XYZ file of C-alpha atoms in Angstrom:
677
model
C -0.034 -0.148 -0.262
C 2.707 2.377 1.051
C 4.315 1.847 -2.673
C 0.939 2.265 -4.368
C 0.594 5.733 -2.501
C 4.046 6.979 -2.988
C 4.088 8.062 -6.847
C 0.844 9.970 -6.431
C 2.328 11.719 -3.038
C 5.648 12.502 -4.538
C 3.657 14.270 -7.429
C 1.647 16.225 -4.974
C 4.274 17.123 -2.812
C 6.501 18.097 -5.839
C 4.203 20.559 -6.865
C 3.561 22.185 -3.368
C 6.919 22.446 -2.903
C 6.563 25.679 -5.151
C 3.688 27.275 -3.618
C 5.689 28.813 -1.045
C 8.223 29.288 -3.182
C 6.265 31.453 -5.384
C 4.881 33.151 -2.607
C 8.742 33.853 -1.359
C 9.250 35.215 -4.997
C 5.993 37.413 -4.853
C 7.516 38.714 -1.385
C 10.897 39.840 -2.734
C 9.000 41.748 -5.676
C 7.111 43.681 -3.344
C 10.266 44.277 -0.688
C 12.205 45.643 -3.864
C 9.497 47.639 -4.947
C 9.139 49.283 -1.367
C 12.634 49.837 -0.290
C 14.352 50.072 -3.277
C 13.873 53.395 -3.613
C 15.221 54.480 0.318
C 18.039 56.108 0.868
C 20.392 54.176 3.347
C 23.137 55.061 5.039
C 26.573 53.537 4.552
C 26.293 51.695 7.985
C 22.679 50.297 7.201
C 23.670 49.646 3.709
C 26.570 47.346 4.766
C 24.835 45.585 7.360
C 22.549 44.500 4.927
C 25.049 43.612 2.125
C 26.671 41.460 4.851
C 23.572 39.463 6.212
C 23.125 38.847 2.583
C 26.380 37.491 1.741
C 26.639 35.100 4.961
C 23.028 33.982 3.726
C 24.358 33.304 0.470
C 27.326 31.485 1.420
C 26.270 29.749 4.528
C 24.664 26.718 2.909
C 27.470 25.821 0.215
C 30.242 26.016 3.483
C 28.076 23.495 5.326
C 28.037 21.536 2.302
C 31.646 21.061 2.233
C 31.883 20.891 5.934
C 29.199 18.043 5.807
C 31.041 16.041 2.892
C 34.430 15.896 5.085
C 32.371 15.225 8.088
C 30.983 12.083 6.126
C 34.790 11.204 4.847
C 35.730 11.206 8.900
C 32.706 9.363 9.923
C 33.201 6.596 7.681
C 36.914 6.551 8.153
C 35.879 6.042 11.900
C 33.922 3.314 11.062
C 36.182 1.383 8.849
C 36.992 -1.963 10.791
C 40.183 -2.567 8.261
C 39.090 -6.426 7.543
C 35.963 -8.364 7.151
C 37.286 -10.648 9.924
C 37.122 -7.149 12.220
C 33.897 -6.070 11.011
C 32.253 -9.453 11.994
C 33.721 -9.544 15.124
C 32.674 -6.372 15.740
C 29.150 -6.927 14.910
C 28.899 -10.083 17.465
C 30.467 -7.746 20.041
C 27.589 -5.091 19.482
C 24.805 -8.275 19.561
C 26.498 -9.509 22.758
C 25.554 -6.603 24.360
C 22.293 -5.886 22.684
C 20.374 -4.218 25.381
C 22.991 -1.427 26.111
C 23.418 -0.688 22.347
C 19.556 -0.727 21.513
C 19.212 2.061 24.561
C 22.427 3.774 23.456
C 21.450 3.946 19.592
C 17.676 5.034 20.436
C 19.075 8.343 22.388
C 21.571 8.543 19.545
C 18.893 8.317 16.590
C 16.484 11.286 17.519
C 19.838 13.513 18.053
C 20.852 12.823 14.136
C 17.599 13.036 13.035
C 16.733 16.626 14.515
C 20.331 17.665 13.395
C 19.396 17.010 9.684
C 15.716 19.121 10.549
C 17.921 21.880 12.022
C 19.897 21.893 8.751
C 16.710 22.187 6.683
C 15.338 24.989 8.903
C 18.708 26.991 8.484
C 18.698 26.945 4.726
C 14.491 28.022 5.146
C 16.129 30.593 6.911
C 19.203 31.753 4.796
C 16.879 31.683 1.951
C 13.979 33.992 3.684
C 16.981 36.165 4.793
C 18.690 36.268 1.515
C 15.661 37.211 -0.385
C 14.321 39.875 2.008
C 17.563 41.572 1.561
C 18.349 40.996 -2.038
C 14.665 42.671 -2.820
C 15.683 45.639 -0.538
C 19.135 45.873 -2.734
C 17.233 44.846 -5.898
C 19.773 42.038 -6.643
C 17.272 39.971 -9.016
C 20.242 37.379 -9.757
C 20.140 36.163 -5.702
C 16.437 35.500 -6.244
C 17.296 31.778 -8.151
C 19.630 31.283 -5.406
C 17.269 31.901 -2.630
C 14.657 29.786 -4.168
C 16.873 26.679 -4.504
C 17.888 27.024 -0.775
C 14.080 27.252 0.042
C 13.190 24.026 -2.148
C 15.937 22.159 -0.487
C 14.969 22.896 2.934
C 10.999 22.198 2.030
C 11.720 19.044 0.534
C 13.315 17.605 3.705
C 11.004 19.291 6.208
C 7.621 20.310 5.184
C 6.279 17.507 3.811
C 7.482 14.336 5.591
C 4.125 13.065 6.874
C 1.717 11.115 4.879
C -1.436 12.404 5.023
C -3.274 10.544 2.353
C -6.205 8.116 3.549
C -5.762 4.465 3.134
C -6.973 3.406 0.126
C -7.927 -0.314 -0.731
C -6.127 -2.050 -3.257
C -7.136 -5.435 -5.281
C -4.883 -7.157 -2.482
C -6.615 -5.466 0.636
C -9.008 -7.721 2.242
C -11.895 -5.477 2.883
C -13.810 -5.810 6.603
C -17.285 -6.761 5.190
C -15.910 -9.923 3.304
C -13.233 -10.969 5.760
C -15.012 -10.054 8.855
C -13.658 -13.477 10.873
C -9.691 -12.201 9.994
C -10.592 -8.904 11.510
C -12.049 -9.921 14.371
C -8.767 -12.316 15.007
C -6.827 -9.198 14.361
C -8.772 -6.697 16.901
C -8.475 -9.575 19.296
C -4.914 -9.346 18.885
C -4.572 -5.736 19.127
C -6.903 -5.323 22.266
C -4.892 -8.226 24.133
C -1.585 -5.946 23.865
C -3.760 -2.258 24.357
C -3.067 -1.062 20.999
C -5.302 1.137 19.706
C -6.197 1.825 15.731
C -8.043 0.240 12.857
C -6.213 -2.175 11.170
C -6.189 -3.013 7.299
C -5.061 -6.715 6.028
C -3.164 -6.791 3.269
C -2.681 -10.073 1.513
C 0.951 -11.227 -0.162
C 2.241 -14.073 -2.105
C 4.823 -14.842 0.114
C 4.893 -17.197 3.747
C 5.444 -14.776 6.123
C 3.750 -11.990 7.995
C 4.497 -8.378 9.014
C 3.091 -5.301 10.091
C 3.527 -1.303 9.913
C 1.532 1.915 10.321
C 0.288 3.540 7.297
C -1.540 6.443 7.117
C -2.860 5.934 10.953
C -3.917 2.370 10.168
C -2.185 -1.053 11.714
C -1.125 -2.438 7.900
C -0.862 -6.394 8.509
C 1.108 -7.760 5.542
C -0.501 -11.477 5.389
C 1.450 -13.942 3.503
C -1.082 -15.845 1.267
C 0.893 -19.262 1.913
C 1.140 -18.478 5.677
C -2.815 -18.347 5.820
C -2.762 -21.381 3.582
C -1.151 -23.454 5.907
C -1.756 -22.045 9.529
C -4.968 -23.054 11.681
C -7.196 -20.239 13.174
C -4.995 -20.709 16.761
C -1.715 -20.665 15.067
C -2.554 -17.358 12.630
C -3.733 -15.664 16.196
C -0.464 -16.158 17.481
C 1.120 -14.749 14.724
C -1.207 -11.577 15.207
C -0.176 -11.413 18.644
C 3.632 -11.502 17.777
C 3.397 -8.599 15.166
C 1.210 -6.309 17.342
C 3.563 -6.883 20.207
C 6.401 -5.433 18.137
C 3.737 -2.286 17.509
C 3.451 -1.895 21.218
C 7.275 -1.732 21.560
C 7.779 0.627 18.940
C 4.903 2.619 20.359
C 6.386 2.602 23.995
C 10.274 3.055 23.544
C 9.837 5.560 20.451
C 11.413 2.671 17.783
C 8.519 3.454 15.804
C 9.422 7.323 14.779
C 13.277 5.994 13.585
C 11.759 3.342 11.289
C 9.266 5.360 9.959
C 12.101 8.174 9.177
C 14.754 6.015 7.862
C 11.729 4.389 5.149
C 11.199 8.514 4.107
C 15.126 8.181 3.695
C 14.888 5.120 1.429
C 11.560 5.718 0.065
C 9.627 8.949 0.940
C 11.663 11.661 -0.140
C 10.067 14.477 -2.238
C 11.202 13.982 -5.419
C 12.385 17.754 -6.849
C 14.482 19.137 -9.429
C 17.126 19.615 -7.240
C 17.155 16.008 -5.605
C 20.507 15.284 -6.348
C 21.847 18.794 -4.723
C 19.759 18.179 -1.669
C 21.227 15.043 -1.188
C 24.845 16.083 -1.267
C 23.507 19.133 1.264
C 22.229 15.986 4.029
C 24.947 13.418 2.704
C 26.463 13.547 6.260
C 23.313 13.370 8.448
C 21.794 10.517 6.353
C 24.672 8.505 5.870
C 25.222 8.761 9.844
C 21.888 7.910 10.573
C 21.535 4.936 8.388
C 24.850 3.524 9.818
C 23.655 3.921 12.975
C 20.200 2.339 12.401
C 21.458 -0.559 11.012
C 23.808 -0.989 13.783
C 20.754 -0.439 16.078
C 18.442 -2.860 14.181
C 21.210 -5.442 13.796
C 22.202 -5.106 17.852
C 18.065 -5.598 18.615
C 16.872 -7.926 16.147
C 16.979 -11.049 18.339
C 16.412 -9.734 21.813
C 12.969 -7.781 20.128
C 11.878 -10.965 18.197
C 12.324 -13.035 21.471
C 10.293 -10.443 23.641
C 7.423 -10.488 20.945
C 7.548 -14.330 21.347
C 6.692 -13.785 24.778
C 3.472 -12.183 23.864
C 2.333 -15.927 22.465
C 2.654 -17.467 25.971
C -1.058 -17.568 26.527
C -1.654 -19.781 23.038
C 1.936 -21.060 23.180
C 1.428 -24.806 22.174
C -0.532 -22.916 19.031
C 2.456 -20.171 18.352
C 4.911 -23.583 18.690
C 3.314 -25.294 15.978
C 2.672 -22.028 13.747
C 6.435 -21.524 14.189
C 7.150 -24.716 13.084
C 5.322 -24.723 9.894
C 6.997 -21.747 8.986
C 10.313 -23.364 9.248
C 9.086 -26.491 7.503
C 7.782 -24.055 4.884
C 11.430 -22.437 4.498
C 12.901 -25.754 4.100
C 10.293 -27.075 1.518
C 11.009 -24.210 -0.303
C 15.120 -24.565 -0.358
C 15.022 -28.397 -0.944
C 12.575 -28.113 -3.948
C 15.419 -26.350 -5.853
C 17.567 -29.294 -5.953
C 14.872 -31.858 -7.633
C 13.363 -31.912 -11.174
C 10.357 -29.261 -11.399
C 7.376 -28.017 -13.631
C 8.147 -24.760 -14.556
C 5.448 -21.850 -14.178
C 5.630 -21.052 -17.842
C 5.382 -24.761 -19.037
C 1.692 -24.795 -19.932
C 0.158 -22.807 -22.913
C -2.084 -21.091 -20.137
C -1.434 -20.119 -16.696
C -2.489 -21.979 -14.058
C -5.748 -20.486 -12.191
C -4.952 -22.153 -8.918
C -1.190 -21.526 -8.391
C -1.347 -20.778 -4.189
C -4.036 -23.649 -4.130
C -1.762 -26.081 -5.997
C 1.785 -24.903 -4.008
C -0.349 -25.488 -0.864
C -1.777 -28.785 -1.447
C 1.723 -29.848 -2.632
C 3.337 -28.638 0.954
C 0.834 -30.504 2.586
C 1.966 -33.760 0.701
C 5.688 -33.455 1.402
C 4.945 -32.342 4.870
C 3.410 -35.699 5.667
C 6.676 -37.292 4.208
C 9.424 -35.161 5.600
C 7.944 -33.871 8.921
C 10.223 -36.173 10.825
C 13.282 -34.759 9.098
C 12.522 -31.462 8.839
C 11.789 -31.724 12.888
C 15.413 -33.112 13.157
C 16.845 -30.318 11.230
C 15.033 -27.490 13.261
C 16.447 -29.282 16.468
C 20.055 -29.368 15.108
C 20.183 -25.648 13.591
C 22.680 -23.141 14.310
C 22.114 -19.325 14.378
C 23.701 -17.377 11.612
C 25.436 -14.420 12.810
C 23.806 -12.391 10.132
C 20.264 -13.654 11.122
C 17.548 -10.940 12.340
C 15.511 -13.787 14.274
C 16.354 -16.584 16.486
C 16.204 -20.068 15.499
C 13.201 -21.622 15.277
C 14.459 -24.165 18.413
C 15.442 -21.072 20.427
C 12.175 -19.384 20.238
C 10.562 -22.978 20.976
C 12.900 -23.135 24.130
C 11.790 -19.402 25.017
C 8.222 -20.580 24.960
C 9.002 -23.357 27.398
C 7.621 -25.736 24.598
C 9.291 -29.077 24.873
C 7.088 -31.690 22.715
C 8.090 -30.574 18.936
C 4.845 -31.260 17.556
C 2.522 -29.857 15.199
C -1.260 -29.340 16.971
C -4.338 -30.402 15.376
C -6.355 -28.050 13.419
C -9.438 -27.267 15.139
C -10.020 -24.440 13.179
C -13.911 -23.042 12.987
C -15.928 -23.204 9.632
C -15.819 -19.159 9.786
C -11.840 -19.133 9.535
C -11.900 -22.209 6.958
C -14.031 -20.506 4.995
C -12.252 -17.171 4.830
C -9.027 -18.936 4.376
C -10.195 -20.658 1.546
C -11.293 -17.304 0.154
C -7.616 -15.540 0.983
C -6.170 -18.450 -1.446
C -8.939 -18.184 -4.077
C -8.224 -14.280 -4.210
C -4.591 -14.604 -4.751
C -5.158 -17.206 -7.140
C -7.051 -14.769 -9.030
C -4.679 -11.942 -8.567
C -1.791 -14.192 -9.770
C -3.742 -15.141 -13.017
C -4.403 -11.951 -14.074
C -1.192 -10.596 -13.344
C 0.566 -14.051 -15.420
C -2.088 -13.520 -18.040
C -1.509 -9.969 -18.937
C 2.175 -10.957 -20.899
C 2.207 -14.524 -20.498
C 3.244 -15.528 -24.101
C 5.897 -12.938 -24.244
C 7.411 -14.294 -20.974
C 6.441 -18.064 -21.710
C 8.571 -17.629 -24.663
C 11.252 -15.823 -23.036
C 11.688 -18.173 -19.726
C 10.505 -21.631 -21.153
C 10.315 -21.654 -25.022
C 13.494 -19.736 -25.638
C 15.719 -22.065 -22.940
C 13.855 -25.123 -24.323
C 14.705 -24.214 -27.969
C 18.181 -23.640 -26.915
C 18.396 -27.198 -25.282
C 16.852 -28.861 -28.476
C 19.674 -27.244 -30.648
C 22.252 -28.260 -28.462
C 20.832 -31.659 -28.539
C 20.572 -31.828 -32.239
C 24.088 -30.819 -32.493
C 25.217 -33.894 -30.389
C 25.576 -32.432 -26.919
C 29.128 -30.556 -27.334
C 30.839 -28.899 -24.562
C 32.018 -25.968 -25.460
C 33.838 -23.851 -22.789
C 31.959 -20.541 -23.510
C 28.671 -22.155 -24.051
C 28.219 -24.614 -21.676
C 27.049 -22.475 -18.494
C 24.217 -20.974 -20.944
C 23.199 -24.841 -21.506
C 23.168 -25.211 -17.960
C 21.114 -22.537 -17.196
C 18.669 -23.439 -19.637
C 18.203 -27.016 -18.307
C 17.723 -25.539 -15.128
C 15.026 -22.885 -16.042
C 13.122 -25.659 -17.797
C 13.173 -27.966 -14.753
C 15.415 -30.433 -15.764
C 17.396 -30.822 -12.744
C 18.353 -34.303 -13.393
C 19.748 -33.514 -16.842
C 21.742 -30.529 -15.455
C 23.324 -32.775 -12.770
C 24.453 -35.026 -15.516
C 25.708 -32.439 -17.811
C 27.694 -30.698 -14.709
C 29.794 -34.156 -14.370
C 30.475 -34.493 -18.265
C 32.176 -31.056 -18.160
C 33.896 -31.592 -15.055
C 35.480 -34.366 -16.492
C 36.219 -33.177 -19.765
C 37.572 -29.269 -18.748
C 39.954 -27.933 -16.732
C 38.980 -27.026 -13.388
C 39.457 -22.909 -14.283
C 37.144 -23.326 -16.818
C 34.368 -25.978 -15.224
C 34.390 -23.923 -11.978
C 30.014 -22.838 -12.948
C 29.792 -27.005 -13.122
C 31.305 -27.228 -9.867
C 29.165 -24.720 -8.502
C 25.698 -26.132 -10.215
C 26.411 -29.285 -9.168
C 27.146 -28.387 -5.418
C 24.001 -26.563 -5.188
C 21.980 -29.200 -6.560
C 23.527 -31.803 -4.028
C 23.609 -29.470 -1.110
C 19.889 -29.311 -1.163
C 20.031 -32.990 -1.287
C 21.878 -33.081 1.921
C 24.629 -34.586 0.035
C 27.844 -32.693 2.020
C 30.120 -33.641 -0.715
C 28.795 -30.491 -2.213
C 30.483 -28.312 -0.030
C 33.789 -29.090 -1.145
C 32.493 -28.701 -4.994
C 31.161 -25.199 -4.402
C 35.039 -24.250 -2.392
C 36.422 -25.914 -5.632
C 34.244 -23.466 -7.640
C 35.111 -20.376 -5.747
C 38.611 -20.794 -5.605
C 38.665 -21.085 -9.787
C 36.197 -18.131 -10.050
C 36.133 -14.998 -7.844
C 32.314 -14.391 -9.349
C 31.213 -17.521 -7.619
C 32.431 -16.085 -4.250
C 29.239 -14.288 -2.684
C 26.698 -16.901 -4.027
C 28.991 -19.868 -3.135
C 29.682 -18.923 0.282
C 25.745 -18.233 1.078
C 25.108 -21.746 -0.261
C 27.650 -23.085 2.570
C 26.740 -20.875 5.528
C 23.215 -21.406 5.104
C 23.537 -25.416 4.845
C 26.143 -25.557 7.676
C 23.783 -23.878 10.010
C 21.081 -25.762 8.627
C 22.220 -29.014 9.422
C 24.011 -28.290 12.717
C 27.702 -28.756 11.382
C 29.339 -26.443 13.828
C 32.784 -27.442 12.246
C 32.341 -26.716 9.153
C 30.742 -23.810 10.121
C 33.578 -22.382 11.793
C 35.764 -23.377 8.812
C 33.503 -21.710 6.502
C 33.700 -18.420 8.649
C 37.407 -18.553 8.224
C 37.228 -19.357 4.314
C 34.648 -16.376 4.409
C 36.528 -13.621 5.860
C 39.619 -14.422 3.818
C 37.928 -15.097 0.334
C 35.624 -11.706 0.998
C 38.927 -9.736 2.000
C 40.423 -10.747 -1.458
C 37.734 -10.243 -3.356
C 37.238 -6.642 -1.628
C 41.278 -6.037 -2.213
C 41.860 -7.756 -5.148
C 38.985 -8.875 -7.597
C 36.628 -6.060 -6.858
C 39.551 -3.501 -7.848
C 40.170 -5.436 -11.236
C 36.306 -4.846 -12.206
C 36.585 -1.004 -11.753
C 38.862 1.785 -13.198
C 40.086 5.028 -11.327
C 42.221 7.801 -12.167
C 45.000 6.144 -9.926
C 45.142 2.897 -11.772
C 48.065 1.290 -13.114
C 47.064 0.676 -17.060
C 49.282 -0.573 -19.473
C 49.579 -1.768 -22.978
C 47.961 -5.226 -22.819
C 50.108 -7.700 -24.963
C 48.171 -10.933 -25.249
C 49.793 -14.120 -26.700
C 49.895 -14.520 -30.338
C 46.254 -14.931 -32.333
C 44.513 -14.582 -29.115
C 43.147 -11.355 -29.499
C 41.922 -12.458 -32.847
C 39.991 -15.220 -31.311
C 38.468 -12.984 -28.760
C 37.451 -10.361 -31.394
C 36.070 -12.901 -33.777
C 33.840 -14.470 -30.839
C 32.628 -10.577 -30.283
C 31.988 -9.929 -33.948
C 29.775 -13.212 -33.822
C 27.369 -12.008 -31.070
C 27.672 -7.927 -31.179
C 24.609 -8.059 -33.557
C 26.544 -4.892 -35.104
C 25.354 -2.822 -31.724
C 28.770 -2.245 -30.418
C 30.416 0.932 -31.444
C 33.876 0.461 -29.627
C 36.043 -1.789 -27.566
C 39.172 -0.728 -25.687
C 41.688 -3.433 -24.045
C 44.062 -2.357 -21.412
C 46.130 -4.523 -18.789
C 45.267 -3.304 -15.281
C 47.932 -3.942 -12.319
C 47.247 -3.626 -8.579
C 49.790 -2.923 -6.336
C 49.639 -6.271 -4.893
C 51.134 -7.424 -8.282
C 47.496 -9.427 -9.565
C 46.757 -7.884 -12.977
C 43.756 -8.118 -15.315
C 43.118 -7.815 -19.451
C 40.589 -5.318 -18.833
C 38.015 -5.098 -21.906
C 35.860 -1.895 -21.973
C 32.938 -2.446 -24.104
C 30.609 0.820 -25.726
C 27.213 0.201 -27.159
C 25.798 2.108 -29.809
C 23.122 4.915 -28.601
C 20.214 3.226 -30.099
C 20.942 -0.153 -28.987
C 18.104 -1.093 -26.798
C 19.181 -1.850 -22.774
C 17.543 -5.612 -23.209
C 19.824 -5.850 -26.248
C 22.818 -4.594 -24.352
C 22.383 -6.724 -21.608
C 22.029 -9.946 -23.740
C 25.131 -9.020 -25.426
C 27.053 -8.402 -22.383
C 26.086 -11.651 -20.664
C 27.495 -13.558 -23.711
C 30.708 -11.347 -23.679
C 30.791 -11.967 -20.015
C 30.407 -15.688 -20.034
C 33.037 -16.024 -22.834
C 35.601 -14.167 -21.085
C 34.771 -15.789 -17.634
C 35.669 -19.027 -19.157
C 39.198 -18.477 -20.612
C 41.656 -19.834 -18.380
C 45.084 -18.413 -19.867
C 44.544 -15.306 -17.373
C 42.383 -12.983 -15.278
C 39.994 -11.169 -17.810
C 37.538 -8.247 -16.919
C 34.879 -6.914 -18.769
C 33.471 -3.200 -18.016
C 30.601 -1.653 -19.427
C 31.312 2.039 -21.102
C 29.893 5.057 -19.340
C 30.171 8.665 -20.130
C 30.831 9.398 -16.381
C 33.120 6.841 -15.782
C 37.221 7.264 -16.143
C 38.532 7.795 -18.880
C 42.021 7.063 -18.218
C 42.202 3.981 -20.714
C 41.815 5.908 -23.571
C 45.497 7.377 -22.867
C 46.932 3.887 -23.206
C 48.392 3.531 -26.708
C 46.452 1.382 -29.302
C 43.727 0.403 -26.401
C 40.884 0.658 -28.869
C 40.772 -2.755 -30.606
C 37.261 -2.778 -31.961
């Protein structure tokens, strides 16, 4: 709902911001007409002139000071290495209560500092305008109008006042009275006050926020479809406990302000300048808020869980279902599946079919999933405690799902919610179904058929595309067999993506050999570091492998540090870079350019090639590609991906591919004979 209203509000506020500016201009004209004919003595004239100069010069001075403050602030928070940064965050969470209280004192001060700067801009605008009018200095009018708009855009139109307008996925109280009765009972139990709007989403989760004075409950349709009446009521209690805490400790204001910084600012013609003017305050606020959110998240969740103590068995059952659904969704990526766009027409019962399938898997996998829950380890970056931690905090000793004793009214509305989302998803899919089906199913299917017709060859710069196509059409088993072929027939440096893909499939089958496969992949291809580490970290926590988790954390620190210090630096260009003319082995450049010509579709304007050398001695052959102006973005992306995959599978040296941008550093053009295409 917030997103639906934001565009309308932004347009309205952008227009409203010009009203006081217009009034200000009129005021300046009137003052000029009234006072311009006055005769001033030299002292008064000099005083007026000084006031005008101060009002005009002060904002630019504050901007420069702010940029310097931001630089110093970032330097202060720079921990030097990923290992130290991780250790710092662990320390903050270990003293979560103290850090939370401290941050809730710091954040309002930063917010007020930004507001005071906005007020100062408005004051400078008014003072400068009045004295410019007296002196008849018309040029100043434009400057002070800019200051006024910058100040108003940050200060006057922050609060959203539009009424809450129901959308297609917002449930009306008339059609879903029982769900609203449940939510209102939870609200009253936590002594909150305010009307409620329930919005259904396509996820398996639940959340709540204040929008236009309403408690907006975002209810995931998958959660609504699998939770019983008592289980969902427990979830409502948990969410309203968050609202109660935010109202009591003032954190709700900070959440609103952070969201306003990210999504709700008034768009104006001077937005870029305004962002620079408040860069220090905004950067500091967001960093301090992230620290607050990280340190407080676990204790806030456990505290909210205590609100469910009166229905602890139902709460435990609901939490178990949430965990089971997450694991179910993760496991499904390791098996053959029916692609969404395989049928000629979209399914009209997508949600219902998914829930029915989950119920079938639950009857088969519940014991295994419960075992995972009992052994799961907490990830250091998680915002929620593990399910077992939450159940233990509720004094639950029997980890069993409770029997569904929902009343008929609840079951009827539960079915209606699923039916509503079935309809909405069907309508959304139908809008561009043929086009999306062609792109996401028919095209990869065609690529696979052509590859099979050619005898299923393994080409080092093409195999990744075939692997992705197999996965896209749901042929996971075929992709696994293809990975084995690639690993057997190609060198390790080239087959890294096959190692990664095989590991990603096997890890969802709880085959611990997958860990070494993924490590092998990221050691040979830096582009797989982040996604590979994410796979290993999640798996080690899920199965409770503490020894492997410690190894992962140590390896992750080392690889992420190397990625930051070396690999990432090779993929960007800066004025201080050491660039040289690149001399590839005989015939290598011709081979690369020949491939580029075969896929460029006559849309590439120029390609430059230079050698970038880091202080550590690591170097890369950097290709900078510039497309023609008339080349559509989607075509650019397609060609760029082909070039990236090709260079990524060359094993003779390190290659980088950079997309040309008119604002980028152009020092590569100074390298002799760097333009090769």
